[in-house]
Each structure stands twice: as structure tokens, then as C-alpha cells.
């Protein structure tokens, strides 16, 4: 009975209640934050896979084309006169990202799929940095 009548005890109880609520809220936020990036990554991957599948279905990728694009990428000072088609450039870009900077690649091919791929790559790197 004495404990209940003591005003200090009542105050402390209230404070602990508030603290507990905030702790729960923080946990909830943390969990949401942990779940969020995964969802984005999954969506992005599936979207890009769908696009590449469509493109590859339309035209079968030949080794000759990839080697051609590789050589054109190596000779970056000689800009290719025609824009490469996405199915020609896609695989070669994966191979040659280490050769050149992203932006020059994007200028050459002017292709949205490539920009998506680069964005995905950067997104992964950022995530690693955050961890």
C-alpha cells in the first residue's frame, strides 16, 4: 500500500511506461528500415531481368557482336558512328565496366537499360558501405 501512495513511485512508473513505448517505436522503425532495402533490390532486379529477357528473346546474342563492341569500347577516342543496339552492348558493358567510367559508357550507348544496371551496381555498393 505504501508504494502506491508514494508520489515518486507513481512518477517513475509513468516515465518507465513512456520509455517502453518509445523503445517499441524505435524497434518498429528499425525493423521497417531493415526490411525496406531488400524489397527495393528485389523489384529492381526483376524489372531489369524482364527487360533483358525481352531483348534477348528478340535477337540471339552472338559472340561476334560482343567482340565488336569490346573493340569499339577499347577505341573510345574513335566514337562509334552508329548507336549500338541494346542486345549488342549489354554483355560487353558488363565485361568492360572496368575499362571506362560509367558516364562515358552511358554517353556512347545512350541506353536506359544500361543506366538501370549501373544504378543497381551503385546501389549495391552503397549498401555495402552502409554496413
XYZ file of C-alpha atoms in Angstrom:
131
model
C 0.000 0.000 0.000
C 2.791 2.397 0.880
C 4.303 2.024 -2.600
C 1.087 3.048 -4.295
C 0.672 6.143 -2.164
C 4.208 7.320 -2.751
C 4.066 10.034 -5.473
C 7.656 9.454 -6.577
C 6.899 5.870 -7.340
C 3.952 6.956 -9.475
C 6.178 9.350 -11.425
C 8.763 6.678 -12.049
C 6.067 4.296 -13.284
C 4.858 6.862 -15.793
C 8.367 7.533 -17.008
C 9.136 3.841 -17.472
C 5.902 3.485 -19.431
C 6.931 6.286 -21.790
C 10.390 4.807 -22.217
C 8.930 1.422 -23.071
C 6.645 2.945 -25.680
C 9.498 4.834 -27.319
C 11.634 1.712 -27.299
C 8.898 -0.223 -29.081
C 8.536 2.546 -31.617
C 12.269 2.587 -32.264
C 12.299 -1.166 -32.729
C 9.437 -0.964 -35.178
C 11.216 1.727 -37.167
C 14.418 -0.263 -37.150
C 12.672 -3.369 -38.422
C 10.953 -1.385 -41.165
C 14.240 0.133 -42.183
C 15.925 -3.271 -42.297
C 13.179 -4.690 -44.489
C 12.942 -1.773 -46.891
C 16.172 -2.095 -48.976
C 15.610 -5.776 -49.644
C 12.236 -5.086 -51.227
C 13.625 -2.354 -53.465
C 16.517 -4.513 -54.567
C 14.250 -7.415 -55.437
C 11.927 -5.232 -57.517
C 14.767 -3.615 -59.372
C 16.408 -6.914 -60.188
C 13.206 -8.472 -61.523
C 12.464 -5.376 -63.617
C 15.898 -5.446 -65.218
C 15.755 -9.190 -65.761
C 12.435 -8.815 -67.536
C 13.842 -6.148 -69.834
C 16.941 -8.144 -70.695
C 14.875 -11.277 -71.303
C 12.668 -9.431 -73.781
C 15.666 -8.065 -75.610
C 17.449 -11.407 -75.713
C 14.306 -13.131 -76.970
C 14.047 -10.718 -79.886
C 17.623 -11.289 -81.007
C 20.042 -14.034 -80.078
C 23.319 -12.711 -78.785
C 26.254 -13.719 -80.961
C 29.857 -13.788 -79.806
C 30.959 -11.789 -82.827
C 28.816 -8.855 -81.790
C 30.204 -8.789 -78.276
C 33.783 -8.821 -79.544
C 32.946 -5.982 -81.943
C 31.530 -3.893 -79.143
C 34.516 -4.694 -76.949
C 36.901 -3.367 -79.594
C 34.796 -0.256 -80.057
C 34.898 0.303 -76.310
C 38.659 -0.030 -76.230
C 38.947 2.555 -79.010
C 36.948 5.109 -77.072
C 38.643 8.035 -78.805
C 37.029 6.828 -82.054
C 33.389 7.234 -81.185
C 31.210 4.646 -82.936
C 29.168 6.293 -85.672
C 26.000 4.274 -85.108
C 24.378 3.754 -81.759
C 24.749 0.165 -80.692
C 21.571 -1.814 -80.161
C 20.912 -2.814 -76.551
C 21.404 -6.516 -77.169
C 24.823 -5.850 -78.701
C 26.005 -3.602 -75.941
C 24.520 -5.309 -72.904
C 27.007 -8.149 -72.370
C 30.004 -6.151 -73.486
C 29.189 -3.454 -70.976
C 29.231 -5.970 -68.183
C 32.699 -7.009 -69.335
C 34.047 -3.540 -69.929
C 32.781 -1.561 -66.952
C 36.263 -1.728 -65.515
C 37.741 -0.223 -68.691
C 35.877 3.054 -68.634
C 33.907 5.328 -66.404
C 30.146 4.847 -66.202
C 29.305 8.199 -67.708
C 31.314 7.721 -70.895
C 29.594 4.393 -71.405
C 26.228 5.977 -70.951
C 27.080 8.719 -73.449
C 28.120 6.184 -76.062
C 25.151 3.899 -75.821
C 22.514 6.327 -74.548
C 20.541 3.366 -73.348
C 18.195 3.305 -70.394
C 18.829 -0.348 -69.598
C 22.500 0.363 -69.046
C 21.755 3.271 -66.741
C 19.492 0.949 -64.749
C 22.239 -1.602 -64.495
C 24.743 0.994 -63.340
C 22.289 2.358 -60.789
C 21.766 -1.116 -59.423
C 25.519 -1.586 -59.132
C 25.918 1.717 -57.282
C 23.011 0.854 -55.014
C 24.711 -2.390 -54.012
C 27.986 -0.601 -53.317
C 26.240 1.977 -51.140
C 24.576 -0.775 -49.168
C 27.931 -2.425 -48.532
C 29.356 0.897 -47.378
C 26.447 1.405 -45.022
C 27.045 -1.982 -43.417
